[in-house]
mmCIF file of N, CA, C and O in Angstrom:
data_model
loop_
_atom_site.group_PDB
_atom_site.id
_atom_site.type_symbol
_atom_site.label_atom_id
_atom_site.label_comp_id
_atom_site.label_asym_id
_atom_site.label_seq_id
_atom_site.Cartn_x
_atom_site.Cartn_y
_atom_site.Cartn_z
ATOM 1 N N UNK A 1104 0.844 -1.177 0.000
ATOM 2 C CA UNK A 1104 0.000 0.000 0.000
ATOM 3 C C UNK A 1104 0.891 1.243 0.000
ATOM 4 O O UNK A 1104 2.012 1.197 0.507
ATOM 5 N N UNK A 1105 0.421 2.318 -0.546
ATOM 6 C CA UNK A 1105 1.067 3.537 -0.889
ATOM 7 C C UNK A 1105 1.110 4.236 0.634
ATOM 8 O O UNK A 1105 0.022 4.620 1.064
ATOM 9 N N UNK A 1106 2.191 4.413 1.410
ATOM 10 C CA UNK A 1106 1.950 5.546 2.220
ATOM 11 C C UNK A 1106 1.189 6.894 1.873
ATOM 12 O O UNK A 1106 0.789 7.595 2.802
ATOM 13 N N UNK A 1107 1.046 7.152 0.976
ATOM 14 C CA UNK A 1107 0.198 8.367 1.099
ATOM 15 C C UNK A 1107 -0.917 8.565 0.854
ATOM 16 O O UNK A 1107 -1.509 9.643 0.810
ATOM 17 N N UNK A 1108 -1.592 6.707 0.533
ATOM 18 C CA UNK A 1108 -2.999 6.752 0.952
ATOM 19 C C UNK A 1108 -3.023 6.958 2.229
ATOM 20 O O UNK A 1108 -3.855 7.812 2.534
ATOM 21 N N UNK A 1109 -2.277 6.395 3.352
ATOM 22 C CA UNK A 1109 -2.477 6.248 4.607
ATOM 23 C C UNK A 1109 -2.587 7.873 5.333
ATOM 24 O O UNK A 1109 -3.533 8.257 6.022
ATOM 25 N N UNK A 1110 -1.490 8.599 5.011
ATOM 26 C CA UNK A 1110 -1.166 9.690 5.167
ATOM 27 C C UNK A 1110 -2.140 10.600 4.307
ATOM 28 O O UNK A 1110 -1.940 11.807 4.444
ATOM 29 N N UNK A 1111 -3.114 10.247 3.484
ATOM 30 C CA UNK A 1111 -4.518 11.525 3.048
ATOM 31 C C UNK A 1111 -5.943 11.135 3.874
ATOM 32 O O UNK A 1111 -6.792 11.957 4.222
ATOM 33 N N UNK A 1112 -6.000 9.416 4.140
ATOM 34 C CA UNK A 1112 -6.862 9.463 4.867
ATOM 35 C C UNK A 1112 -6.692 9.571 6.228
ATOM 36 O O UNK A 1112 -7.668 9.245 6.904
ATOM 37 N N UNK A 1113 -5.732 9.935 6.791
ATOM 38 C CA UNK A 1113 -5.251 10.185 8.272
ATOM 39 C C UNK A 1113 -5.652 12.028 8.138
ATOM 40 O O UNK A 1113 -5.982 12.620 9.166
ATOM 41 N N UNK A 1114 -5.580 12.733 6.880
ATOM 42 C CA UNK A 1114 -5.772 13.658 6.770
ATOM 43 C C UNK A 1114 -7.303 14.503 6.745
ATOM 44 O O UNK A 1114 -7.736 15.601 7.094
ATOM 45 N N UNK A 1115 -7.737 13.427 6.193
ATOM 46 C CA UNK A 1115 -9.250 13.595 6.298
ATOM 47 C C UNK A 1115 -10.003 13.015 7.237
ATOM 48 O O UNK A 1115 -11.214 13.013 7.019
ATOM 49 N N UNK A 1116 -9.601 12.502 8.260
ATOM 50 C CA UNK A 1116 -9.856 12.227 9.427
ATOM 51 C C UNK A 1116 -10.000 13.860 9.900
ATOM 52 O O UNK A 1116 -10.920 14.671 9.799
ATOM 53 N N UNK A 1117 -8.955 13.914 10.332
ATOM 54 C CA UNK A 1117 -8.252 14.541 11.565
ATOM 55 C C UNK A 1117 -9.172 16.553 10.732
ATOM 56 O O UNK A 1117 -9.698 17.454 11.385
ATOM 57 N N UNK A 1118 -8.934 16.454 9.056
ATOM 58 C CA UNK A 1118 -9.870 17.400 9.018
ATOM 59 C C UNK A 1118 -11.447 17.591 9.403
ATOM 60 O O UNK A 1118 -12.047 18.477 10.011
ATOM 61 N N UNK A 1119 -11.769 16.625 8.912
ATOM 62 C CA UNK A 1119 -13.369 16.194 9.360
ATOM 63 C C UNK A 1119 -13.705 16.731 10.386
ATOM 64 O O UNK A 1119 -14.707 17.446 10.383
ATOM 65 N N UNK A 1120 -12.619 16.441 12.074
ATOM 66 C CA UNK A 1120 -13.270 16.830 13.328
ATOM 67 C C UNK A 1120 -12.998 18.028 13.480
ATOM 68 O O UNK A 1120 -13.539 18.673 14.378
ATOM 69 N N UNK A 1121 -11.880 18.715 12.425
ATOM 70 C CA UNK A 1121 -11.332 20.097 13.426
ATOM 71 C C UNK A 1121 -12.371 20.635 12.707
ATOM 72 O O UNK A 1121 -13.047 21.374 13.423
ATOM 73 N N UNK A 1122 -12.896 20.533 11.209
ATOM 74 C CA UNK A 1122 -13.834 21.165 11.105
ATOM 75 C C UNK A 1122 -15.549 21.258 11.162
ATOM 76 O O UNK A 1122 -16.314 22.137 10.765
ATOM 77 N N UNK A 1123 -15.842 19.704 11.963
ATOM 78 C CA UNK A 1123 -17.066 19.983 12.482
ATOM 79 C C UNK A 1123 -16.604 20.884 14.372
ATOM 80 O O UNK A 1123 -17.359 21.463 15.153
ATOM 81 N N UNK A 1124 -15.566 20.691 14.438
ATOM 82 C CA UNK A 1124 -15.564 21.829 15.676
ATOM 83 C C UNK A 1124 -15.363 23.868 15.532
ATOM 84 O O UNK A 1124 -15.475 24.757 16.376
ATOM 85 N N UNK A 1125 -15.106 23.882 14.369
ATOM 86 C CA UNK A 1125 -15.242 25.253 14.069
ATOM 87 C C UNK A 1125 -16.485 25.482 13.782
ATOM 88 O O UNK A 1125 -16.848 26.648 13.931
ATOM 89 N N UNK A 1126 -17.532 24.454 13.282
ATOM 90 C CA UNK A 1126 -18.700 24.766 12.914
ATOM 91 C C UNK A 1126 -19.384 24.598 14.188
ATOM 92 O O UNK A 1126 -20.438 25.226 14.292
ATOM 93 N N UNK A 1127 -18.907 23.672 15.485
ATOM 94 C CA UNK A 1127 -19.660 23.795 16.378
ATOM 95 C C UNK A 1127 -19.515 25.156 17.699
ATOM 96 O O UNK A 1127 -20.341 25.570 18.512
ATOM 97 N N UNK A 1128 -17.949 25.585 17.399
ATOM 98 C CA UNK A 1128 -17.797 26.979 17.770
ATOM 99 C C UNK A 1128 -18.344 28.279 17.229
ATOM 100 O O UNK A 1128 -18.358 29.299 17.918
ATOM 101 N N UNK A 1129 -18.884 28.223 15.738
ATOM 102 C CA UNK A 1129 -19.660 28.807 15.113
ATOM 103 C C UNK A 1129 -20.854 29.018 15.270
ATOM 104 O O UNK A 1129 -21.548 29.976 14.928
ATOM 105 N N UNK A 1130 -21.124 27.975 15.873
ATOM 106 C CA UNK A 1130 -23.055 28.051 16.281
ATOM 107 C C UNK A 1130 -23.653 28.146 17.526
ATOM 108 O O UNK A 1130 -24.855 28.167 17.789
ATOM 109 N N UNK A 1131 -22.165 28.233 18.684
ATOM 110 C CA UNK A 1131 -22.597 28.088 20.065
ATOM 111 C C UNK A 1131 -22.555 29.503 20.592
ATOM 112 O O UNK A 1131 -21.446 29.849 20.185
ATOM 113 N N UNK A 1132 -23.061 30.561 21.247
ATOM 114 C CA UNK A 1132 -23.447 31.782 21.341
ATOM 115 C C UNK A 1132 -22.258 32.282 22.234
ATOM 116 O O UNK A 1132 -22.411 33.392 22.744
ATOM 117 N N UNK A 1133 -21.016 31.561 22.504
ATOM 118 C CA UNK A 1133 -20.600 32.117 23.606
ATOM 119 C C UNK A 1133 -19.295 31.387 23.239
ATOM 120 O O UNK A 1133 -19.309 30.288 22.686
ATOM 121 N N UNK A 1134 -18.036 32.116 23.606
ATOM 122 C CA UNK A 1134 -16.703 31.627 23.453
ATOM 123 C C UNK A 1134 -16.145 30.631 25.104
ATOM 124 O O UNK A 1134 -15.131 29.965 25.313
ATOM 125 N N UNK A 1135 -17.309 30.943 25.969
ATOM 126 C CA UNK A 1135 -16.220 29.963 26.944
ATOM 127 C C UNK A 1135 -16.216 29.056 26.923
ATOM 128 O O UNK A 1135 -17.014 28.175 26.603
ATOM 129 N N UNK A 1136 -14.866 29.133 27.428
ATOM 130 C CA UNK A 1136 -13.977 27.554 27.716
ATOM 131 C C UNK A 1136 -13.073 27.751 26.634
ATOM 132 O O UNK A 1136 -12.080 27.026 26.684
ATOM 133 N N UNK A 1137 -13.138 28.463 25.758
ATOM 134 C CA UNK A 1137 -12.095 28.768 24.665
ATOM 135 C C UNK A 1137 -11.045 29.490 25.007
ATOM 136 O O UNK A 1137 -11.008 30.611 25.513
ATOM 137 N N UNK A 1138 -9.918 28.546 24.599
ATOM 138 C CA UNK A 1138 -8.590 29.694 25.274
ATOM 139 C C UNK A 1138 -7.794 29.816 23.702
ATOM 140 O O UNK A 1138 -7.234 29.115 22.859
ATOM 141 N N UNK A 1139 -8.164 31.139 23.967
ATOM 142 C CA UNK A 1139 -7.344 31.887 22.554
ATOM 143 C C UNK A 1139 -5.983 31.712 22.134
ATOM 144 O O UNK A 1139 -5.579 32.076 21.030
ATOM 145 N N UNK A 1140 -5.088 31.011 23.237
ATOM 146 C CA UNK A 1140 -3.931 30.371 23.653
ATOM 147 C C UNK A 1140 -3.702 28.884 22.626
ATOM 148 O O UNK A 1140 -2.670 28.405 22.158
ATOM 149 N N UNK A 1141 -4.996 28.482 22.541
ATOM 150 C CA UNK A 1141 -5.170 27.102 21.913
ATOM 151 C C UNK A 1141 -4.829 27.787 20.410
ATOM 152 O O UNK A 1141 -3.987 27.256 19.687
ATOM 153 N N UNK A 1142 -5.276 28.546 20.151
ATOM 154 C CA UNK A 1142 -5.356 29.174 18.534
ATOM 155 C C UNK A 1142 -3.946 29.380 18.219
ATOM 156 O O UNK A 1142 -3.375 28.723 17.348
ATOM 157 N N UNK A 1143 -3.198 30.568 19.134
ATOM 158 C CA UNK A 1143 -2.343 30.860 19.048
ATOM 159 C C UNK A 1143 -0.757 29.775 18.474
ATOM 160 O O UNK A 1143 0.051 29.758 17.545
ATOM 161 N N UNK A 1144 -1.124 28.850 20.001
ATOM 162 C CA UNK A 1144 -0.495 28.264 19.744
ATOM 163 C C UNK A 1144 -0.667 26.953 18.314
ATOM 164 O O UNK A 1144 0.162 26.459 17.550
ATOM 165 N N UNK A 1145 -1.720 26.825 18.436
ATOM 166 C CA UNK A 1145 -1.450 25.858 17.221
ATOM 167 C C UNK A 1145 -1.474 26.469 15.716
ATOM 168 O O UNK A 1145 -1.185 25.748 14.761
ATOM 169 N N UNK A 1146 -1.799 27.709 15.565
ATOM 170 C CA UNK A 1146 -0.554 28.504 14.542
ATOM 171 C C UNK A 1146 0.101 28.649 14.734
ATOM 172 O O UNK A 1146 0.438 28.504 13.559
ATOM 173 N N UNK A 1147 0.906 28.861 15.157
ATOM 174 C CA UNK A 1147 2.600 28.422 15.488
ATOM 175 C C UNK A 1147 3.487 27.538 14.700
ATOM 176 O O UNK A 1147 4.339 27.568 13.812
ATOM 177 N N UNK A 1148 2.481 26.280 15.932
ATOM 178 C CA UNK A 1148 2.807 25.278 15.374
ATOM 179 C C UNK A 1148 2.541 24.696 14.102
ATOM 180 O O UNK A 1148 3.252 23.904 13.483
ATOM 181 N N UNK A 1149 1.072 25.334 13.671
ATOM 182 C CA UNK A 1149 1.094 24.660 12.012
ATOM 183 C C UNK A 1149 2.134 24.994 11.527
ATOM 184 O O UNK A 1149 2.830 24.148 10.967
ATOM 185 N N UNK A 1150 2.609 26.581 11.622
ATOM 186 C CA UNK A 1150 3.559 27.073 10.443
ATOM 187 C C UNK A 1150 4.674 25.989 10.526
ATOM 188 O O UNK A 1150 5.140 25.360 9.576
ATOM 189 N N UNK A 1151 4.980 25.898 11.713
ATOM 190 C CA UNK A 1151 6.481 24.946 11.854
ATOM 191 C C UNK A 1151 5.967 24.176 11.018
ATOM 192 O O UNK A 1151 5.793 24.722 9.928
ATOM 193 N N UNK A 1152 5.611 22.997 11.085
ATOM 194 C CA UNK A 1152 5.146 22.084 10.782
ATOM 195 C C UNK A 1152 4.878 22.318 9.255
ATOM 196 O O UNK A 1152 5.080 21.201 8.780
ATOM 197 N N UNK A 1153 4.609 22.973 8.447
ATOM 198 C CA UNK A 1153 4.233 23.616 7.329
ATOM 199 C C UNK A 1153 6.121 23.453 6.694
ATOM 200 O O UNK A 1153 6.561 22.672 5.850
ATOM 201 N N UNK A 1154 6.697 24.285 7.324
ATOM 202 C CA UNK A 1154 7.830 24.704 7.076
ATOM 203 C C UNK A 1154 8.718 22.894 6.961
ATOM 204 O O UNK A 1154 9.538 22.577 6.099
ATOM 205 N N UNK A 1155 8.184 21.960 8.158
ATOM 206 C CA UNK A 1155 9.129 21.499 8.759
ATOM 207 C C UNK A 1155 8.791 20.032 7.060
ATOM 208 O O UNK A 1155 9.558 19.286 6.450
ATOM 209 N N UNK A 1156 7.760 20.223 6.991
ATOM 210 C CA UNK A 1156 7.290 19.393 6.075
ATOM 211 C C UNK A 1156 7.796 19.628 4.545
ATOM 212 O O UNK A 1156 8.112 18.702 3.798
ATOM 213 N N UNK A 1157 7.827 21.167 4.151
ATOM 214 C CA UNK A 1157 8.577 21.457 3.072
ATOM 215 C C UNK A 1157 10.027 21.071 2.850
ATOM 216 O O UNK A 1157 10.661 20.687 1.866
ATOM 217 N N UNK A 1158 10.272 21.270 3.901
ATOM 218 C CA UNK A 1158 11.961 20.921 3.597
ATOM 219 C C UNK A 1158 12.100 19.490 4.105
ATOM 220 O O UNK A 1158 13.121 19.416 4.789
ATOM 221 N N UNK A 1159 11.466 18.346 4.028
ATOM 222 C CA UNK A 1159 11.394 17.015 4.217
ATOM 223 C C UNK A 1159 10.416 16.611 2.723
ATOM 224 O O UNK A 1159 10.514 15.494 2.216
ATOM 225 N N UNK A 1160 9.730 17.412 2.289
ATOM 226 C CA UNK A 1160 9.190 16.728 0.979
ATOM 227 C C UNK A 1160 8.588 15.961 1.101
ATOM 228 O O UNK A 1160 8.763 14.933 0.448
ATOM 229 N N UNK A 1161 7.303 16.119 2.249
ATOM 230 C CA UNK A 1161 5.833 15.863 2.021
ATOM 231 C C UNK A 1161 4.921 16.465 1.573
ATOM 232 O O UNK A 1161 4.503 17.467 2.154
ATOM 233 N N UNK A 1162 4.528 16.146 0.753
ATOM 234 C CA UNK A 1162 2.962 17.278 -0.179
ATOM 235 C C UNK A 1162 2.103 16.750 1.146
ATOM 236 O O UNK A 1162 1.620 17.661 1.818
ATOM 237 N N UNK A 1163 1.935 15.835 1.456
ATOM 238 C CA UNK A 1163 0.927 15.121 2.182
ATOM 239 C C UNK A 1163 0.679 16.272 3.670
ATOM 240 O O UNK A 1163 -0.433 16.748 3.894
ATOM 241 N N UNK A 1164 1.335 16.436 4.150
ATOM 242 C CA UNK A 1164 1.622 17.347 5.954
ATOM 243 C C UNK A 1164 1.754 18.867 5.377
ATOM 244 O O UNK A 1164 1.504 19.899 6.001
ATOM 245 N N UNK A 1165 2.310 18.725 3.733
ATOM 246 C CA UNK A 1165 2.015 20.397 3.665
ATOM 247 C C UNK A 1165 0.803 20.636 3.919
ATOM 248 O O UNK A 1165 0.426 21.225 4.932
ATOM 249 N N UNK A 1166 -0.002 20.162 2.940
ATOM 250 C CA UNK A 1166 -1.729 20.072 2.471
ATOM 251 C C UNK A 1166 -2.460 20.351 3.968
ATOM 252 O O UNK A 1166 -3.256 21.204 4.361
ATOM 253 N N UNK A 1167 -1.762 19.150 4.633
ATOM 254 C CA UNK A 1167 -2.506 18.980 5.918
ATOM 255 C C UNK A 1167 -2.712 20.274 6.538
ATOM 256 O O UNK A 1167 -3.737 20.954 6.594
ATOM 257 N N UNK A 1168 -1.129 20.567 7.158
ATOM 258 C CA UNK A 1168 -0.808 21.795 8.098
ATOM 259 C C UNK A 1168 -1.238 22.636 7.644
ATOM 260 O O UNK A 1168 -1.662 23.270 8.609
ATOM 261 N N UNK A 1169 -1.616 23.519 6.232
ATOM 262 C CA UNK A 1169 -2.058 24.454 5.589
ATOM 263 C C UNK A 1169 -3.721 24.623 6.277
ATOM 264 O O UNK A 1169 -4.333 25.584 6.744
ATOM 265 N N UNK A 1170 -4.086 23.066 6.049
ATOM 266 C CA UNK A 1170 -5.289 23.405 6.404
ATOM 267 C C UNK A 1170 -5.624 23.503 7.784
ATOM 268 O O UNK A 1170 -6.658 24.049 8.171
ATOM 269 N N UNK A 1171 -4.557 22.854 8.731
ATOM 270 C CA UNK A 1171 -5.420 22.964 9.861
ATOM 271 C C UNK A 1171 -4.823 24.875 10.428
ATOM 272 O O UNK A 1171 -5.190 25.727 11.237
ATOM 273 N N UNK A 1172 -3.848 24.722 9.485
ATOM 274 C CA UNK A 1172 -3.944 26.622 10.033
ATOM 275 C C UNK A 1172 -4.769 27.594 9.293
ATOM 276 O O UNK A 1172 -4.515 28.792 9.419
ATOM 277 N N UNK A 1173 -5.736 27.198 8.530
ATOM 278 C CA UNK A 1173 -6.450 27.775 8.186
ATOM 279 C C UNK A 1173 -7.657 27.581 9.534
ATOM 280 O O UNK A 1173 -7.954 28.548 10.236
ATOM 281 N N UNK A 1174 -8.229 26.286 9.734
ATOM 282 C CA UNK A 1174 -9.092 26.032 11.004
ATOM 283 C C UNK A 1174 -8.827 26.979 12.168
ATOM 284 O O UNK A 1174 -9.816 27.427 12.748
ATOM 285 N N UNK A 1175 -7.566 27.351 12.595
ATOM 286 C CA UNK A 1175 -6.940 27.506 13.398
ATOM 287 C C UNK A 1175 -6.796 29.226 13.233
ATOM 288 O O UNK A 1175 -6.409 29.911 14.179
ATOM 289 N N UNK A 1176 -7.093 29.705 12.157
ATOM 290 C CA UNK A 1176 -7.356 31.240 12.337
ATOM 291 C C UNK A 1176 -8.984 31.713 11.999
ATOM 292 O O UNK A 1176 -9.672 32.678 12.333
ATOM 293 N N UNK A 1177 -9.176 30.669 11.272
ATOM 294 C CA UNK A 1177 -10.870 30.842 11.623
ATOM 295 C C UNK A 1177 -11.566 30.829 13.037
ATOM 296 O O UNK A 1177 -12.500 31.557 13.377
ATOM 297 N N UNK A 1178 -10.952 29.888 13.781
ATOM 298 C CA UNK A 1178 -11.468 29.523 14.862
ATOM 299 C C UNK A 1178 -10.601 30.892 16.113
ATOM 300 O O UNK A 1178 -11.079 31.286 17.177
ATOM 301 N N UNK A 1179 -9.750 31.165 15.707
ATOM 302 C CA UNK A 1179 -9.377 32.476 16.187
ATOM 303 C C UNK A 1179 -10.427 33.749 15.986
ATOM 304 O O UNK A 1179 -10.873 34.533 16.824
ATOM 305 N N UNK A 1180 -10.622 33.666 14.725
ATOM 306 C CA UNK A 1180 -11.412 34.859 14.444
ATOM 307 C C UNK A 1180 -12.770 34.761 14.998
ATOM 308 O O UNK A 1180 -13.307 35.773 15.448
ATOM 309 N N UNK A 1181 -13.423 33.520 15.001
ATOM 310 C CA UNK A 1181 -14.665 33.246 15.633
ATOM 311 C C UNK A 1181 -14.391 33.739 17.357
ATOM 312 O O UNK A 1181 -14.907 34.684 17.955
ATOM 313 N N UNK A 1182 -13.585 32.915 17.763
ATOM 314 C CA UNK A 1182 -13.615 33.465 19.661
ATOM 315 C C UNK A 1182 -13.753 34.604 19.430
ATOM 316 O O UNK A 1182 -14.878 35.102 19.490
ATOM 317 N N UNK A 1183 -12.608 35.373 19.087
ATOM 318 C CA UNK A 1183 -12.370 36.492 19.428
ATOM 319 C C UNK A 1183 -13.117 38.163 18.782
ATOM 320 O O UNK A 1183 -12.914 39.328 19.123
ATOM 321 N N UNK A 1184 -14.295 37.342 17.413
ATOM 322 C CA UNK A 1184 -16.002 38.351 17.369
ATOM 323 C C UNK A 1184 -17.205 37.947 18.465
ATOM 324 O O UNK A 1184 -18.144 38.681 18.773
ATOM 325 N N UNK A 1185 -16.905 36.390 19.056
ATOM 326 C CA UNK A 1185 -17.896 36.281 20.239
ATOM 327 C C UNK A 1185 -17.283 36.865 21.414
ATOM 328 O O UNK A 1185 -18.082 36.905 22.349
ATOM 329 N N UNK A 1186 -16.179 37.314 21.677
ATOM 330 C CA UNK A 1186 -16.352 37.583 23.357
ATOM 331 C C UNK A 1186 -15.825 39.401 23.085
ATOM 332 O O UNK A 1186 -15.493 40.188 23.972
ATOM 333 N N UNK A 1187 -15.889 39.637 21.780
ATOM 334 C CA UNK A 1187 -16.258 41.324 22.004
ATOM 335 C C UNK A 1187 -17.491 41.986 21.541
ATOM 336 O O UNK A 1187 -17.775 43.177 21.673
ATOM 337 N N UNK A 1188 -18.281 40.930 20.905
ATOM 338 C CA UNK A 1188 -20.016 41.105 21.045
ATOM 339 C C UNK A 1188 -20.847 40.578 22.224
ATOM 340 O O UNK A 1188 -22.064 40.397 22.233
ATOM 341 N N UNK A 1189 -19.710 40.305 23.507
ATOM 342 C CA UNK A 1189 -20.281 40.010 24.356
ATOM 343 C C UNK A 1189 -20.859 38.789 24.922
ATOM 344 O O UNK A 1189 -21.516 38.643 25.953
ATOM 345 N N UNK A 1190 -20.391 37.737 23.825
ATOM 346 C CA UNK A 1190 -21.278 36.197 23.702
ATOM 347 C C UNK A 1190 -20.090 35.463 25.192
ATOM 348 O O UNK A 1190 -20.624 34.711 26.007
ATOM 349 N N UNK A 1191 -19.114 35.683 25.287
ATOM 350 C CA UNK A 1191 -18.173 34.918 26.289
ATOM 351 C C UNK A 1191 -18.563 36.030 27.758
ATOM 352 O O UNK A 1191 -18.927 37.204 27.689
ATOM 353 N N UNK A 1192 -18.316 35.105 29.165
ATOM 354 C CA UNK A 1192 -18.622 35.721 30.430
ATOM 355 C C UNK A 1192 -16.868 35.681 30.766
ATOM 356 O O UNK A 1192 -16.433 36.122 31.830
#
């Protein structure tokens, strides 16, 4: 078997949940329990990871990391219009 079947459906896993959880941070009226810390840091870390994957010559973890730092500033941008419209205590 091709590793990079293994490595796209490990990818679409792992997208699937981060993005039924932006959609479930999207629909819940209130940012707590959200630590903006979580965002932060895991842009960070995508970029590494982004970076760390380019210069190892995986398309597979680029693709990935791209996307979960995309999740990962959406889900930034979501906390942080709910708890200055007031939706977080």
């Amino acid at each position: 078997m091709n590793p990079d079947v293994v490595g796209w459906a490990a990818s679409a896993v792992l997208m699937a949940t981060l993005v039924q959880q932006v959609i479930k941070q999207a629909n819940d009226d209130s940012a707590q329990g959200v630590s903006q810390w979580l965002f932060a840091g895991q842009i960070v870390a995508s970029i590494g990871f982004i970076v760390y994957s380019a210069m190892v010559g995986s398309i597979v973890f680029v693709v990935t990391n791209c996307c979960i730092l995309v999740t990962a500033i959406v889900g930034q941008i979501i906390t942080a219009k709910k708890r200055r419209s007031g939706g977080a205590r």
